[in-house]
Amino acid sequence: MSNFDSHTLEVLEYPKIISILEGLCLTSYGLVKIGAIAPMNHKEAIETRLDETSQMKDIIRFGQAFPLSRVEDVTSLLNKSKAEGIFLEPVEFLRIEELIEISISLHNYAKSERSKFPLITGYLTAIYSAPEIKKAIDKTIDRDGTIKDSASPELQKIRSNIITLKSKIVSRLEHALTERHKSQGWQDDTVTIRDGRYVIPVIAGQFRSDSGIIHDRSQSGATFYVEPNEIVEANNNLGLLFQDERLEIDRILRRITSMIRDRSDQLLQNCDIIGSLDALHAAALFSIRVGGEKPSIDTENHLRLLKASHPLLLYYAENKDNIIANDISLDNGRLALIITGPNTGGKTVLLKAVGLLVLMAQSGLHIPADAKSEIGLFNNVMADIGDEQSIELSLSTFSSHLRQIIYAIQQAGPKTLILLDEIGAGTDPKEGAALAEAILFKLINLKAKAIVTTHYSQLKTLPMLYPEIENASFEFDKTSLNPTFRLLTGIPGASYAIEIAQRLGMPSSITDNALQLLGKGERSLIGLIESLEKELAILREDKSALEEKLKNAAQLEDYYHRQIDGLKQEIETAKKSHLTELEEILNEARSEVERLVKSIRESKASQESVKLTHRFLKEKRGQLESLKSKHIPQTVRTDKLAAGNMVMVESLRKEGELVRLIGDSKAKVRI
């Protein structure tokens, strides 16, 4: 696991990606796994994680419903079960049973289809299903947490005795209540329970100390709740039965707790595996939502992003078609990219997108880019983006930027990606541009990869001095004065500040004066940029048209190849059929000739036999001529043909238009 700069992670909004993934999780185990996700620099580990996500995506899109559901965290209960001499409560067993139910479903998931997702299968086969524990819990505990009578034969017997004895006690007490004399206004005539013993109400003035035991009195003191002497023994026996019931329930719960204790390590491993599957499920859902793909991971420190977009923009966008994808490449020959162009054109968003996509890819997450994209392994990504003013440290925006840039330079090396927004801004333009140039020179000497944004015209000329640096800009529609958010590599961009000010209502006297004040060299550079942009737009249109024609030509080529292959097959089949037919005719003729020769000999060449022989030979000659006319090209007099005639090409079995004759034996035919 690499130690990526925490400030950069925050600036590039990497924690927001993690937060989204956490929201897509179904279990607390998955949340733990998502919380542990971080950029890695081990190629095999990254690729394994990417492949696992790809297989989970296929399961979600094409497979059976994956059996994950919300479940409470029971790791503390499983650890509790390990302690000797204690037992879990019924409701705690029910929570563990939910884990076991998910485990069984995952263990049995799509066994006939598992060859399609071998990495996910590795997780599924490692899960312990524990059906014996589920069976014991189902037999013992009801869904409301009560212990079933069927938990054991002994418990069923005890509870049966309790019911019988209760019935007898209540019956005797109710009989006693009906026989006693009631005072005027007396209404409380119900058998109740006090201190776990059955009692009846007695008026205080009518109670005799030798008739029973007082267990309670009413708030007014007018009524005693008395246990008559004749049911004391029955109440005692009932209490003993309740104790037996409690002891039997404890024994049953200890037995099931012991079963869980024996499998606690395997069940804890299930929690870990379910967390891994839940995290992969969340990553796959996110990939589907943003159109993510698995990029190629290379140990070389290069970057090649194709049709890449910012993942957070895609995730929250209502219409994803409005988000423009761009290409960006950095390699050993192109170490730095200087991006210029007007404000709100997309420079900062692209800078954040590149850094975030690198962090995601090295975390084993799919990225919204073409599957042919390649990402090298960076030991660190350093970013200085946005307003870094520090009130606590009494630092200006410029000072805060410098502190971050100095730290980035200290960390810079061949496996470092550095992203600097508005490099050198916040101070005198000339000094800022000079400082920015010196910083870029230092970074390319350190072989670091760098992408910077700027408005400084001086930096736009650096690619002429340093071949490792390349210009790029965001396209700007000068007619509408709106950005298109398309990145143009190899060409610097203008800021269009004066034009935008004019469109927003700035008086023309001011904008005209600004144009006059703009240096001649600056105006020439802007004019050159505009000219290059126009030519590039034309080239893009031509390229698009050529690509469309090439696509159509490829489709036609494919169509004709298939037609020719079909014709060849058809001709081959026809040849085989004709050879078979010819062989049958020859065999038949041979047999018939032998029969006729024999007949002629036996009849000593009678006139009738000779006639029959001649007739047969003539008939077979006709069949052979007919077969020959079908399959052997016939000579046609060319003086009867002219351009424009429709002719049949027998070898292709196709009709076409005669274009021209070539000598006496060839012709060009359009089919």
Short mmCIF file of N, CA and C in Angstrom, two decimals, residues 382 402-413 416 418 420 423 435 438-440 442-443 446 448:
data_model
loop_
_atom_site.label_atom_id
_atom_site.label_comp_id
_atom_site.label_asym_id
_atom_site.label_seq_id
_atom_site.Cartn_x
_atom_site.Cartn_y
_atom_site.Cartn_z
N MET A 382 0.61 14.41 -6.56
CA MET A 382 0.63 15.67 -5.82
C MET A 382 -0.20 16.69 -6.58
N LEU A 402 2.65 28.14 -2.99
CA LEU A 402 4.09 27.88 -3.02
C LEU A 402 4.48 26.77 -2.05
N ARG A 403 3.90 26.77 -0.86
CA ARG A 403 4.21 25.73 0.12
C ARG A 403 3.88 24.35 -0.46
N GLN A 404 2.72 24.24 -1.12
CA GLN A 404 2.31 22.95 -1.68
C GLN A 404 3.21 22.55 -2.85
N ILE A 405 3.58 23.54 -3.68
CA ILE A 405 4.45 23.25 -4.83
C ILE A 405 5.84 22.83 -4.36
N ILE A 406 6.35 23.50 -3.33
CA ILE A 406 7.67 23.13 -2.78
C ILE A 406 7.64 21.69 -2.28
N TYR A 407 6.57 21.34 -1.59
CA TYR A 407 6.44 19.97 -1.09
C TYR A 407 6.36 18.98 -2.25
N ALA A 408 5.64 19.36 -3.32
CA ALA A 408 5.52 18.48 -4.49
C ALA A 408 6.87 18.26 -5.14
N ILE A 409 7.67 19.33 -5.25
CA ILE A 409 9.00 19.21 -5.86
C ILE A 409 9.88 18.29 -5.02
N GLN A 410 9.76 18.40 -3.71
CA GLN A 410 10.55 17.54 -2.82
C GLN A 410 10.21 16.06 -3.01
N GLN A 411 8.96 15.78 -3.37
CA GLN A 411 8.52 14.40 -3.56
C GLN A 411 8.69 13.92 -5.00
N ALA A 412 9.00 14.84 -5.91
CA ALA A 412 8.97 14.54 -7.35
C ALA A 412 10.03 13.51 -7.74
N GLY A 413 9.65 12.68 -8.70
CA GLY A 413 10.54 11.68 -9.27
C GLY A 413 9.87 11.00 -10.45
N THR A 416 6.12 9.97 -10.07
CA THR A 416 5.27 10.96 -9.43
C THR A 416 4.46 11.70 -10.50
N ILE A 418 2.30 15.16 -10.93
CA ILE A 418 2.10 16.45 -10.28
C ILE A 418 1.09 17.27 -11.10
N LEU A 420 -0.79 20.96 -11.22
CA LEU A 420 -0.72 22.34 -10.71
C LEU A 420 -1.71 23.20 -11.47
N ILE A 423 -0.48 27.69 -12.37
CA ILE A 423 0.88 27.75 -11.84
C ILE A 423 1.43 29.17 -11.93
N LEU A 435 8.81 32.11 -12.67
CA LEU A 435 8.85 31.08 -11.64
C LEU A 435 8.21 29.78 -12.13
N ALA A 438 10.57 27.96 -14.44
CA ALA A 438 11.66 27.32 -13.69
C ALA A 438 11.17 26.06 -12.99
N ILE A 439 9.94 26.12 -12.46
CA ILE A 439 9.37 24.94 -11.79
C ILE A 439 9.19 23.79 -12.78
N LEU A 440 8.66 24.10 -13.97
CA LEU A 440 8.47 23.07 -14.99
C LEU A 440 9.81 22.49 -15.43
N LYS A 442 12.48 22.23 -13.64
CA LYS A 442 12.95 21.36 -12.56
C LYS A 442 12.21 20.01 -12.60
N LEU A 443 10.90 20.04 -12.83
CA LEU A 443 10.11 18.81 -12.82
C LEU A 443 10.51 17.88 -13.95
N LEU A 446 13.63 16.14 -13.21
CA LEU A 446 13.42 15.06 -12.24
C LEU A 446 12.65 13.89 -12.86
N ALA A 448 9.60 13.72 -13.58
CA ALA A 448 8.23 13.60 -13.07
C ALA A 448 7.24 13.90 -14.19
#
